[in-house]
């Protein structure tokens, strides 16, 4: 039997940036795995990657747009008065307005399952006693911790269907749906199209790869991505063995 750190938290306004969005900073509906793992490593002061599985579920009230000031520059581009707004020692910087998408009134239920179970107590202690404010998303996206506990998780064979509580949505690993451990309640649109959720290919962790030479290395992050379905009306199937915590919250570990 394994243990996990279970975190219940809230955020008022937050952007979990979609990496490929630029003109409008789009947000994922829940934080991606890499964002949660980054938060844990930052809180605990880890300078090397600690293997861990993560489960993320929750909900938000609505979306709004906000404006921000954006600065753009190219390395070694000289200042041009008709093109740039700022002169930085002869180099040009462009300044303009852009839009960011924000989720409002976010609630999250997160399970952290470190591969090294000896880290459970340390992670719990660091989250309960952080050295500075905790943020998730952007630096300014503050977190209100409602509960932090170490909980036991186990595979349980369901005697009957179990629906996810609190109207929560979740990132569900594709294999849990393909094996029919998890059933999604579908909705049919006015066009007769069945909607069972949205597929995302989310970043989890990365390794540095050298795409240059030995003498002139150029390191880039090669992301380990995970395919998930983001959906509502999530049901754990009767007769299937599914990972749950000690309060029977389904754990979508990945």
XYZ file of N, CA, C and O in Angstrom, residues 29-238:
840
model
N -7.782 24.150 -18.445
C -8.850 24.208 -17.447
C -8.410 23.756 -16.059
O -9.055 24.083 -15.053
N -7.334 22.986 -15.993
C -6.707 22.570 -14.732
C -5.201 22.696 -14.937
O -4.722 22.675 -16.079
N -4.414 22.801 -13.861
C -2.965 22.910 -14.073
C -2.408 21.635 -14.704
O -2.794 20.536 -14.319
N -1.493 21.753 -15.668
C -0.864 20.547 -16.225
C 0.085 19.933 -15.192
O 0.466 20.571 -14.212
N 0.483 18.699 -15.445
C 1.330 17.973 -14.485
C 2.640 18.716 -14.210
O 3.098 18.783 -13.070
N 3.251 19.263 -15.265
C 4.546 19.932 -15.079
C 4.423 21.117 -14.126
O 5.349 21.395 -13.351
N 3.287 21.812 -14.156
C 3.090 22.973 -13.280
C 2.993 22.543 -11.822
O 3.569 23.168 -10.931
N 2.260 21.453 -11.575
C 2.118 20.956 -10.194
C 3.462 20.409 -9.690
O 3.874 20.688 -8.556
N 4.143 19.657 -10.543
C 5.449 19.088 -10.140
C 6.449 20.217 -9.872
O 7.220 20.174 -8.909
N 6.401 21.252 -10.697
C 7.278 22.406 -10.483
C 6.981 23.092 -9.158
O 7.895 23.520 -8.443
N 5.696 23.201 -8.814
C 5.318 23.820 -7.531
C 5.900 23.017 -6.366
O 6.477 23.592 -5.429
N 5.763 21.693 -6.427
C 6.261 20.842 -5.333
C 7.782 20.979 -5.206
O 8.313 21.137 -4.090
N 8.492 20.958 -6.333
C 9.950 21.076 -6.289
C 10.383 22.443 -5.752
O 11.365 22.552 -5.013
N 9.628 23.497 -6.132
C 9.967 24.836 -5.652
C 9.757 24.942 -4.140
O 10.612 25.465 -3.422
N 8.627 24.442 -3.660
C 8.328 24.520 -2.218
C 9.378 23.757 -1.406
O 9.819 24.213 -0.345
N 9.768 22.588 -1.909
C 10.694 21.721 -1.159
C 12.163 22.063 -1.413
O 13.043 21.490 -0.766
N 12.423 22.955 -2.360
C 13.805 23.336 -2.645
C 14.595 22.247 -3.346
O 15.829 22.234 -3.255
N 13.926 21.344 -4.057
C 14.633 20.276 -4.762
C 15.338 20.859 -5.992
O 14.722 21.557 -6.799
N 16.586 20.529 -6.148
C 17.350 20.998 -7.309
C 17.550 19.898 -8.335
O 18.091 20.136 -9.412
N 17.170 18.672 -7.986
C 17.173 17.553 -8.928
C 15.769 16.974 -8.979
O 15.027 17.025 -7.996
N 15.439 16.406 -10.151
C 14.077 15.907 -10.319
C 13.805 14.705 -9.420
O 14.596 13.767 -9.356
N 12.675 14.756 -8.730
C 12.202 13.630 -7.927
C 11.039 12.978 -8.672
O 10.038 13.650 -8.948
N 11.176 11.710 -8.972
C 10.105 11.002 -9.685
C 8.835 11.012 -8.845
O 8.873 10.725 -7.639
N 7.721 11.330 -9.479
C 6.451 11.331 -8.762
C 5.296 11.189 -9.741
O 5.407 11.560 -10.912
N 4.214 10.610 -9.244
C 2.962 10.573 -9.995
C 2.042 11.647 -9.426
O 2.134 11.994 -8.238
N 1.166 12.135 -10.286
C 0.283 13.230 -9.892
C -1.129 12.934 -10.378
O -1.313 12.379 -11.469
N -2.109 13.287 -9.569
C -3.520 13.209 -9.969
C -4.130 14.589 -9.761
O -3.939 15.200 -8.706
N -4.855 15.074 -10.783
C -5.387 16.445 -10.717
C -6.873 16.431 -11.075
O -7.258 15.931 -12.132
N -7.684 16.974 -10.177
C -9.116 17.147 -10.463
C -9.580 18.444 -9.809
O -8.920 18.974 -8.917
N -10.709 18.970 -10.264
C -11.202 20.218 -9.698
C -12.215 20.885 -10.612
O -12.765 20.254 -11.520
N -12.440 22.168 -10.359
C -13.412 22.910 -11.172
C -13.121 24.402 -11.057
O -12.363 24.846 -10.188
N -13.727 25.192 -11.966
C -13.643 26.644 -11.880
C -15.014 27.220 -12.198
O -15.880 26.529 -12.766
N -15.196 28.509 -11.830
C -16.521 29.106 -12.009
C -16.717 29.660 -13.414
O -17.723 29.407 -14.060
N -15.738 30.443 -13.909
C -15.883 31.060 -15.237
C -14.511 31.471 -15.758
O -13.504 31.312 -15.070
N -14.513 32.030 -16.980
C -13.284 32.574 -17.563
C -13.463 34.065 -17.823
O -14.549 34.497 -18.239
N -12.393 34.848 -17.615
C -12.393 36.267 -17.964
C -11.070 36.568 -18.678
O -10.126 35.774 -18.617
N -11.013 37.709 -19.362
C -9.775 38.152 -20.002
C -9.219 39.375 -19.287
O -9.978 40.207 -18.774
N -7.903 39.484 -19.231
C -7.244 40.634 -18.603
C -6.110 41.102 -19.525
O -5.614 40.336 -20.352
N -5.728 42.377 -19.378
C -4.647 42.930 -20.192
C -3.331 42.904 -19.429
O -3.314 42.977 -18.195
N -2.237 42.766 -20.152
C -0.923 42.882 -19.521
C 0.051 43.551 -20.496
O -0.197 43.603 -21.710
N 1.139 44.071 -19.956
C 2.170 44.715 -20.784
C 3.166 43.664 -21.243
O 3.683 42.889 -20.431
N 3.386 43.647 -22.549
C 4.303 42.647 -23.098
C 5.551 43.325 -23.664
O 5.463 44.340 -24.362
N 6.712 42.771 -23.340
C 7.987 43.270 -23.849
C 8.561 42.232 -24.820
O 8.558 41.039 -24.525
N 9.043 42.697 -25.974
C 9.596 41.783 -26.980
C 10.957 42.298 -27.451
O 11.138 43.501 -27.629
N 11.877 41.393 -27.639
C 13.184 41.780 -28.168
C 13.839 40.589 -28.841
O 13.471 39.442 -28.605
N 14.785 40.910 -29.722
C 15.600 39.882 -30.350
C 17.045 40.102 -29.932
O 17.497 41.254 -29.867
N 17.773 39.026 -29.670
C 19.164 39.204 -29.267
C 19.941 39.993 -30.320
O 19.815 39.726 -31.521
N 20.655 40.981 -29.855
C 21.571 41.774 -30.680
C 20.854 42.653 -31.706
O 21.490 43.172 -32.631
N 19.536 42.852 -31.600
C 18.854 43.776 -32.521
C 19.046 45.205 -32.024
O 18.709 45.522 -30.879
N 19.593 46.080 -32.884
C 19.875 47.455 -32.503
C 18.583 48.264 -32.375
O 17.587 47.988 -33.037
N 18.644 49.289 -31.529
C 17.481 50.154 -31.310
C 17.143 50.941 -32.571
O 18.023 51.514 -33.212
N 15.853 50.951 -32.949
C 15.354 51.756 -34.062
C 14.202 52.586 -33.520
O 13.211 52.027 -33.028
N 14.310 53.899 -33.604
C 13.329 54.796 -32.957
C 11.909 54.582 -33.485
O 10.933 54.752 -32.749
N 11.761 54.248 -34.795
C 10.424 54.049 -35.338
C 9.851 52.680 -35.067
O 8.680 52.408 -35.360
N 10.653 51.799 -34.485
C 10.214 50.418 -34.286
C 10.121 50.031 -32.823
O 9.219 49.301 -32.412
N 11.070 50.535 -32.019
C 11.130 50.123 -30.617
C 10.671 51.252 -29.687
O 10.855 52.434 -29.992
N 10.124 50.864 -28.561
C 9.670 51.841 -27.565
C 10.731 52.090 -26.498
O 10.716 53.112 -25.826
N 11.644 51.139 -26.302
C 12.660 51.287 -25.256
C 14.047 51.063 -25.842
O 14.236 50.197 -26.705
N 14.998 51.843 -25.327
C 16.390 51.719 -25.750
C 17.203 51.188 -24.574
O 17.354 51.871 -23.549
N 17.713 49.973 -24.686
C 18.476 49.357 -23.600
C 19.944 49.287 -24.016
O 20.370 48.305 -24.640
N 20.666 50.373 -23.722
C 22.098 50.444 -24.066
C 22.347 50.154 -25.549
O 23.262 49.420 -25.909
N 21.469 50.726 -26.405
C 21.662 50.555 -27.835
C 20.859 49.433 -28.456
O 20.770 49.327 -29.681
N 20.276 48.581 -27.628
C 19.447 47.472 -28.143
C 17.959 47.830 -28.018
O 17.542 48.480 -27.049
N 17.158 47.383 -28.988
C 15.757 47.771 -29.041
C 14.817 46.792 -28.375
O 14.977 45.579 -28.490
N 13.833 47.338 -27.637
C 12.802 46.512 -26.990
C 11.443 47.066 -27.378
O 11.193 48.275 -27.263
N 10.561 46.189 -27.851
C 9.201 46.583 -28.176
C 8.299 46.419 -26.967
O 8.442 45.463 -26.195
N 7.372 47.356 -26.768
C 6.444 47.281 -25.633
C 5.023 47.430 -26.141
O 4.735 48.341 -26.920
N 4.134 46.541 -25.751
C 2.751 46.612 -26.209
C 1.788 45.989 -25.231
O 2.172 45.577 -24.128
N 0.527 45.919 -25.640
C -0.530 45.351 -24.795
C -0.936 43.994 -25.353
O -1.048 43.814 -26.565
N -1.169 43.034 -24.486
C -1.668 41.722 -24.891
C -2.714 41.258 -23.878
O -2.919 41.901 -22.846
N -3.341 40.139 -24.203
C -4.469 39.664 -23.386
C -4.161 38.285 -22.807
O -3.559 37.442 -23.479
N -4.560 38.089 -21.567
C -4.397 36.783 -20.926
C -5.744 36.261 -20.445
O -6.590 37.039 -20.001
N -5.933 34.982 -20.578
C -7.179 34.328 -20.169
C -7.029 33.866 -18.720
O -5.999 33.277 -18.364
N -8.046 34.110 -17.907
C -7.963 33.742 -16.490
C -9.159 32.886 -16.083
O -10.295 33.154 -16.495
N -8.906 31.888 -15.253
C -9.975 31.116 -14.626
C -10.325 31.783 -13.299
O -9.442 32.294 -12.608
N -11.588 31.758 -12.927
C -11.993 32.361 -11.653
C -12.467 31.279 -10.690
O -13.003 30.250 -11.106
N -12.251 31.540 -9.395
C -12.759 30.692 -8.299
C -12.452 29.211 -8.536
O -13.345 28.379 -8.660
N -11.176 28.928 -8.594
C -10.711 27.561 -8.877
C -10.640 26.742 -7.582
O -10.180 27.233 -6.551
N -11.111 25.521 -7.655
C -10.927 24.542 -6.570
C -10.175 23.346 -7.148
O -10.510 22.870 -8.235
N -9.174 22.852 -6.410
C -8.397 21.713 -6.891
C -8.236 20.660 -5.799
O -8.114 20.991 -4.610
N -8.246 19.416 -6.224
C -7.896 18.284 -5.357
C -6.732 17.569 -6.051
O -6.896 17.014 -7.135
N -5.562 17.616 -5.409
C -4.334 17.102 -6.031
C -3.750 16.001 -5.153
O -3.692 16.145 -3.922
N -3.337 14.909 -5.783
C -2.601 13.853 -5.073
C -1.176 13.813 -5.628
O -0.991 13.755 -6.846
N -0.201 13.847 -4.731
C 1.220 13.731 -5.093
C 1.721 12.390 -4.567
O 1.636 12.130 -3.360
N 2.238 11.555 -5.461
C 2.707 10.220 -5.053
C 4.189 10.099 -5.419
O 4.530 9.712 -6.550
N 5.102 10.466 -4.502
C 6.529 10.358 -4.835
C 6.957 8.904 -4.942
O 6.492 8.057 -4.170
N 7.819 8.637 -5.927
C 8.313 7.260 -6.074
C 9.071 6.842 -4.823
O 8.935 5.716 -4.353
N 9.874 7.760 -4.271
C 10.555 7.512 -3.004
C 9.591 7.883 -1.884
O 9.410 9.059 -1.557
N 8.979 6.883 -1.302
C 7.948 7.129 -0.293
C 8.518 7.774 0.978
O 7.765 8.279 1.806
N 9.839 7.750 1.128
C 10.447 8.423 2.284
C 10.289 9.940 2.203
O 10.535 10.634 3.183
N 9.895 10.454 1.020
C 9.733 11.904 0.853
C 8.365 12.406 1.311
O 8.132 13.618 1.364
N 7.461 11.482 1.628
C 6.093 11.873 1.990
C 6.080 12.893 3.128
O 5.479 13.971 3.025
N 6.747 12.556 4.217
C 6.727 13.424 5.399
C 7.361 14.774 5.094
O 6.868 15.826 5.508
N 8.463 14.755 4.334
C 9.183 15.996 4.003
C 8.322 16.920 3.138
O 8.240 18.127 3.392
N 7.669 16.362 2.114
C 6.818 17.188 1.234
C 5.644 17.775 2.014
O 5.318 18.958 1.888
N 5.037 16.942 2.842
C 3.895 17.424 3.646
C 4.329 18.574 4.557
O 3.648 19.600 4.658
N 5.476 18.403 5.186
C 5.976 19.429 6.110
C 6.278 20.731 5.364
O 5.958 21.823 5.841
N 6.891 20.632 4.175
C 7.238 21.830 3.412
C 5.995 22.581 2.938
O 5.984 23.818 2.920
N 4.954 21.852 2.560
C 3.727 22.526 2.095
C 3.002 23.189 3.273
O 2.436 24.269 3.142
N 3.063 22.539 4.425
C 2.403 23.125 5.605
C 3.180 24.311 6.164
O 2.595 25.194 6.802
N 4.493 24.334 5.935
C 5.331 25.413 6.473
C 6.228 25.984 5.373
O 7.454 25.879 5.441
N 5.634 26.601 4.348
C 6.453 27.099 3.220
C 7.301 28.295 3.649
O 6.907 29.065 4.523
N 8.444 28.434 2.988
C 9.330 29.559 3.314
C 8.795 30.874 2.750
O 9.144 31.951 3.212
N 7.957 30.794 1.686
C 7.310 31.977 1.149
C 5.944 31.567 0.601
O 5.571 30.393 0.655
N 5.206 32.551 0.083
C 3.859 32.247 -0.418
C 3.928 31.204 -1.534
O 4.893 31.140 -2.292
N 2.886 30.383 -1.600
C 2.825 29.334 -2.628
C 2.016 29.854 -3.805
O 0.944 30.436 -3.632
N 2.536 29.644 -5.009
C 1.791 30.014 -6.214
C 1.737 28.812 -7.148
O 2.595 27.920 -7.098
N 0.716 28.800 -7.986
C 0.530 27.714 -8.959
C 0.030 28.338 -10.250
O -1.056 28.917 -10.276
N 0.799 28.224 -11.324
C 0.494 28.920 -12.577
C 1.559 29.986 -12.758
O 2.748 29.693 -12.790
N 1.130 31.263 -12.824
C 2.094 32.346 -12.850
C 2.571 32.638 -11.431
O 1.976 32.176 -10.460
N 3.632 33.435 -11.327
C 4.185 33.760 -10.012
C 3.143 34.442 -9.122
O 3.102 34.258 -7.921
N 2.271 35.255 -9.773
C 1.289 36.003 -8.996
C 0.010 35.217 -8.719
O -0.916 35.737 -8.083
N -0.085 33.981 -9.188
C -1.299 33.188 -8.995
C -1.230 32.467 -7.648
O -0.828 31.296 -7.548
N -1.636 33.185 -6.603
C -1.473 32.680 -5.239
C -2.428 31.532 -4.946
O -3.528 31.443 -5.503
N -1.971 30.688 -4.023
C -2.730 29.496 -3.625
C -3.236 29.666 -2.202
O -2.503 30.138 -1.332
N -4.489 29.289 -1.983
C -5.030 29.226 -0.624
C -5.138 27.744 -0.271
O -5.970 27.021 -0.831
N -4.273 27.283 0.614
C -4.277 25.870 1.001
C -5.422 25.639 1.986
O -5.496 26.263 3.045
N -6.310 24.726 1.647
C -7.438 24.403 2.532
C -7.151 23.161 3.371
O -7.677 23.015 4.467
N -6.332 22.255 2.811
C -6.044 21.009 3.536
C -4.811 20.351 2.926
O -4.640 20.324 1.715
N -3.937 19.841 3.783
C -2.793 19.023 3.337
C -2.688 17.823 4.257
O -2.604 17.989 5.480
N -2.724 16.635 3.699
C -2.651 15.418 4.506
C -1.908 14.336 3.752
O -1.939 14.288 2.520
N -1.238 13.459 4.490
C -0.744 12.232 3.865
C -1.846 11.189 4.008
O -2.410 11.009 5.089
N -2.180 10.556 2.896
C -3.281 9.586 2.888
C -2.808 8.287 2.242
O -1.898 8.291 1.408
N -3.426 7.204 2.653
C -3.125 5.917 2.019
C -3.934 5.789 0.740
O -5.092 6.227 0.676
N -3.323 5.213 -0.294
C -4.057 4.942 -1.525
C -3.966 3.452 -1.824
O -2.955 2.803 -1.515
N -5.011 2.928 -2.389
C -5.057 1.482 -2.651
C -5.989 1.235 -3.834
O -6.841 2.072 -4.158
N -5.802 0.066 -4.474
C -6.743 -0.333 -5.523
C -7.950 -0.992 -4.874
O -7.786 -1.915 -4.072
N -9.127 -0.521 -5.220
C -10.359 -1.062 -4.635
C -11.271 -1.551 -5.756
O -11.459 -0.857 -6.757
N -11.822 -2.749 -5.578
C -12.788 -3.258 -6.554
C -14.158 -2.703 -6.207
O -14.688 -2.962 -5.122
N -14.714 -1.941 -7.123
C -15.979 -1.258 -6.847
C -17.153 -2.237 -6.900
O -17.294 -2.992 -7.863
N -17.989 -2.204 -5.851
C -19.200 -3.042 -5.843
C -20.301 -2.413 -6.685
O -21.216 -3.086 -7.130
N -20.232 -1.096 -6.856
C -21.164 -0.401 -7.754
C -20.473 0.834 -8.315
O -19.417 1.249 -7.817
N -21.069 1.426 -9.345
C -20.479 2.605 -9.966
C -20.277 3.717 -8.937
O -21.112 3.914 -8.043
N -19.165 4.439 -9.058
C -18.886 5.564 -8.167
C -18.615 6.800 -9.018
O -17.681 6.825 -9.826
N -19.451 7.848 -8.849
C -19.298 9.072 -9.637
C -18.432 10.072 -8.880
O -18.510 10.168 -7.644
N -17.619 10.810 -9.620
C -16.745 11.816 -9.005
C -17.599 12.860 -8.295
O -18.595 13.326 -8.848
N -17.195 13.237 -7.072
C -18.023 14.125 -6.251
C -17.723 15.596 -6.524
O -16.763 15.950 -7.217
N -18.545 16.457 -5.954
C -18.369 17.926 -5.981
C -18.410 18.526 -7.389
O -17.855 19.603 -7.609
N -19.006 17.815 -8.350
C -19.049 18.307 -9.738
C -17.652 18.524 -10.303
O -17.440 19.384 -11.173
N -16.678 17.790 -9.789
C -15.305 17.962 -10.246
C -15.108 17.347 -11.635
O -15.741 16.356 -11.996
N -14.193 17.973 -12.383
C -13.696 17.431 -13.640
C -12.263 16.979 -13.391
O -11.657 17.330 -12.366
N -11.690 16.226 -14.311
C -10.353 15.681 -14.051
C -9.613 15.417 -15.346
O -10.207 15.300 -16.419
N -8.277 15.349 -15.222
C -7.459 14.794 -16.293
C -7.420 13.282 -16.081
O -6.926 12.807 -15.055
N -7.929 12.537 -17.047
C -8.016 11.087 -16.907
C -7.027 10.433 -17.869
O -7.101 10.657 -19.081
N -6.076 9.644 -17.339
C -5.154 8.937 -18.242
C -5.926 8.116 -19.267
O -6.916 7.449 -18.921
N -5.453 8.155 -20.516
C -6.165 7.495 -21.612
C -6.383 6.009 -21.344
O -7.438 5.447 -21.657
N -5.384 5.355 -20.708
C -5.497 3.910 -20.479
C -6.632 3.562 -19.506
O -7.188 2.475 -19.572
N -6.993 4.493 -18.600
C -8.105 4.219 -17.674
C -9.434 4.184 -18.416
O -10.368 3.506 -18.000
N -9.514 4.940 -19.527
C -10.743 4.950 -20.330
C -10.763 3.761 -21.283
O -11.791 3.090 -21.425
N -9.602 3.481 -21.885
C -9.522 2.355 -22.830
C -9.791 1.020 -22.140
O -10.365 0.106 -22.722
N -9.355 0.909 -20.865
C -9.594 -0.338 -20.121
C -10.990 -0.375 -19.506
O -11.348 -1.348 -18.841
N -11.751 0.732 -19.684
C -13.125 0.869 -19.190
C -13.198 0.859 -17.673
O -14.245 0.554 -17.102
N -12.074 1.187 -17.014
C -12.141 1.399 -15.567
C -12.951 2.660 -15.262
O -13.619 2.757 -14.253
N -12.828 3.630 -16.159
C -13.554 4.890 -16.022
C -14.517 5.033 -17.196
O -14.141 4.836 -18.357
N -15.770 5.393 -16.868
C -16.789 5.641 -17.894
C -17.093 7.130 -17.890
O -17.206 7.747 -16.824
N -17.222 7.703 -19.081
C -17.559 9.120 -19.182
C -19.001 9.273 -19.607
O -19.429 8.668 -20.595
N -19.761 10.064 -18.850
C -21.133 10.361 -19.240
C -21.110 11.313 -20.411
O -20.568 12.410 -20.310
N -21.619 10.903 -21.547
C -21.522 11.739 -22.751
C -22.691 12.712 -22.839
O -23.741 12.518 -22.249
N -22.461 13.809 -23.583
C -23.503 14.784 -23.883
C -23.597 14.913 -25.394
O -22.588 14.861 -26.090
N -24.825 15.091 -25.899
C -25.008 15.232 -27.342
C -25.357 16.671 -27.677
O -26.273 17.254 -27.084
N -24.598 17.279 -28.589
C -24.828 18.676 -28.952
C -26.059 18.801 -29.840
O -26.632 17.797 -30.296
N -26.461 20.061 -30.134
C -27.622 20.304 -31.000
C -27.366 19.814 -32.423
O -28.281 19.667 -33.210
N -26.088 19.575 -32.768
C -25.747 19.061 -34.103
C -25.704 17.531 -34.118
O -25.333 16.921 -35.119
N -26.044 16.906 -32.973
C -26.058 15.451 -32.919
C -24.683 14.842 -32.700
O -24.492 13.643 -32.895
N -23.704 15.666 -32.284
C -22.348 15.171 -32.064
C -22.173 14.819 -30.593
O -22.451 15.644 -29.711
N -21.688 13.591 -30.341
C -21.487 13.144 -28.967
C -20.200 13.742 -28.413
O -19.154 13.663 -29.042
N -20.295 14.368 -27.242
C -19.135 14.995 -26.615
C -18.769 14.227 -25.354
O -19.551 14.157 -24.414
N -17.566 13.645 -25.344
C -17.147 12.878 -24.176
C -15.950 13.514 -23.479
O -15.382 12.915 -22.599
N -15.552 14.693 -23.910
C -14.430 15.355 -23.263
C -13.432 15.885 -24.271
O -13.614 15.763 -25.478
N -12.364 16.491 -23.743
C -11.320 17.075 -24.582
C -10.010 16.351 -24.329
O -9.622 16.151 -23.181
N -9.321 15.979 -25.436
C -8.027 15.318 -25.268
C -6.922 16.373 -25.202
O -6.898 17.313 -25.997
N -6.029 16.209 -24.228
C -4.839 17.058 -24.108
C -3.605 16.175 -24.111
O -3.632 15.038 -23.632
N -2.522 16.722 -24.637
C -1.212 16.079 -24.595
C -0.343 16.947 -23.676
O 0.269 17.917 -24.122
N -0.324 16.618 -22.391
C 0.225 17.520 -21.374
C 1.681 17.229 -21.049
O 2.096 16.061 -20.991
N 2.423 18.296 -20.792
C 3.799 18.140 -20.315
C 3.804 17.577 -18.899
O 2.998 17.975 -18.054
N 4.762 16.652 -18.665
C 4.930 16.176 -17.289
C 6.327 16.547 -16.762
O 6.455 17.335 -15.848
N 7.364 15.976 -17.345
C 8.727 16.318 -16.947
C 9.589 16.364 -18.216
O 9.105 16.075 -19.311
N 10.855 16.716 -18.053
C 11.691 16.850 -19.248
C 13.118 16.409 -18.954
O 13.528 16.270 -17.800
N 13.851 16.166 -20.043
C 15.290 15.975 -19.923
C 15.967 16.918 -20.908
O 15.393 17.280 -21.942
N 17.166 17.358 -20.565
C 17.900 18.280 -21.438
C 18.604 17.497 -22.529
O 19.311 16.517 -22.256
N 18.392 17.886 -23.786
C 19.019 17.240 -24.928
C 19.940 18.233 -25.633
O 19.558 19.391 -25.855
N 21.113 17.788 -25.995
C 22.058 18.643 -26.713
C 21.822 18.513 -28.222
O 22.078 17.464 -28.813
N 21.324 19.609 -28.842
C 21.100 19.609 -30.286
C 22.250 20.311 -31.018
O 22.171 20.545 -32.214
N 23.301 20.674 -30.259
C 24.469 21.266 -30.866
C 25.593 20.249 -30.983
O 25.352 19.046 -31.206
N 26.804 20.717 -30.841
C 27.957 19.822 -30.892
C 28.566 19.733 -29.501
O 28.133 20.419 -28.572
N 29.601 18.902 -29.395
C 30.254 18.773 -28.096
C 30.957 20.079 -27.720
O 30.959 20.490 -26.556
N 31.536 20.760 -28.763
C 32.229 22.006 -28.491
C 31.279 23.185 -28.327
O 31.537 24.115 -27.571
N 30.192 23.155 -29.108
C 29.210 24.237 -29.028
C 27.831 23.649 -28.714
O 26.968 23.540 -29.592
N 27.627 23.251 -27.471
C 26.348 22.612 -27.109
C 25.185 23.602 -27.129
O 25.351 24.776 -26.786
N 24.019 23.100 -27.545
C 22.776 23.878 -27.477
C 21.726 22.978 -26.843
O 21.248 22.035 -27.474
N 21.440 23.243 -25.583
C 20.538 22.374 -24.833
C 19.098 22.875 -24.908
O 18.837 24.065 -24.751
N 18.200 21.941 -25.165
C 16.774 22.232 -25.165
C 16.058 21.184 -24.310
O 16.540 20.056 -24.151
N 14.883 21.581 -23.796
C 14.090 20.647 -23.003
C 13.304 19.712 -23.927
O 12.575 20.185 -24.801
N 13.453 18.407 -23.727
C 12.623 17.434 -24.444
C 11.572 16.926 -23.466
O 11.885 16.218 -22.503
N 10.327 17.319 -23.712
C 9.258 17.047 -22.743
C 8.711 15.636 -22.877
O 8.516 15.121 -23.985
N 8.460 15.036 -21.734
C 7.733 13.783 -21.633
C 6.252 14.141 -21.532
O 5.827 14.761 -20.558
N 5.488 13.788 -22.563
C 4.088 14.213 -22.621
C 3.146 13.052 -22.300
O 3.460 11.889 -22.572
N 1.989 13.388 -21.736
C 0.993 12.392 -21.352
C -0.362 12.744 -21.976
O -0.835 13.876 -21.829
N -0.960 11.752 -22.643
C -2.280 11.976 -23.234
C -3.363 11.694 -22.196
O -3.366 10.629 -21.564
N -4.266 12.678 -22.044
C -5.355 12.545 -21.076
C -6.646 13.056 -21.706
O -6.630 13.775 -22.704
N -7.751 12.665 -21.093
C -9.055 13.227 -21.455
C -9.512 14.099 -20.296
O -9.499 13.667 -19.132
N -9.893 15.329 -20.605
C -10.465 16.236 -19.598
C -11.981 16.161 -19.763
O -12.510 16.423 -20.849
N -12.658 15.772 -18.690
C -14.088 15.551 -18.845
C -14.825 15.725 -17.522
O -14.222 15.744 -16.443
N -16.143 15.855 -17.626
C -17.028 15.868 -16.456
C -17.787 14.543 -16.433
O -17.549 13.667 -17.263
N -18.696 14.404 -15.489
C -19.539 13.203 -15.366
C -18.654 11.940 -15.442
O -18.836 11.083 -16.303
N -17.739 11.848 -14.498
C -16.761 10.759 -14.483
C -17.224 9.673 -13.520
O -17.504 9.953 -12.354
N -17.249 8.441 -14.005
C -17.779 7.340 -13.202
C -16.769 6.201 -13.147
O -16.278 5.734 -14.188
N -16.435 5.770 -11.925
C -15.624 4.568 -11.741
C -16.510 3.345 -11.927
O -17.586 3.253 -11.343
N -16.068 2.384 -12.750
C -16.946 1.281 -13.164
C -17.088 0.205 -12.091
O -16.108 -0.177 -11.440
N -18.295 -0.295 -11.963
C -18.588 -1.427 -11.077
C -17.762 -2.650 -11.502
O -17.643 -2.952 -12.691
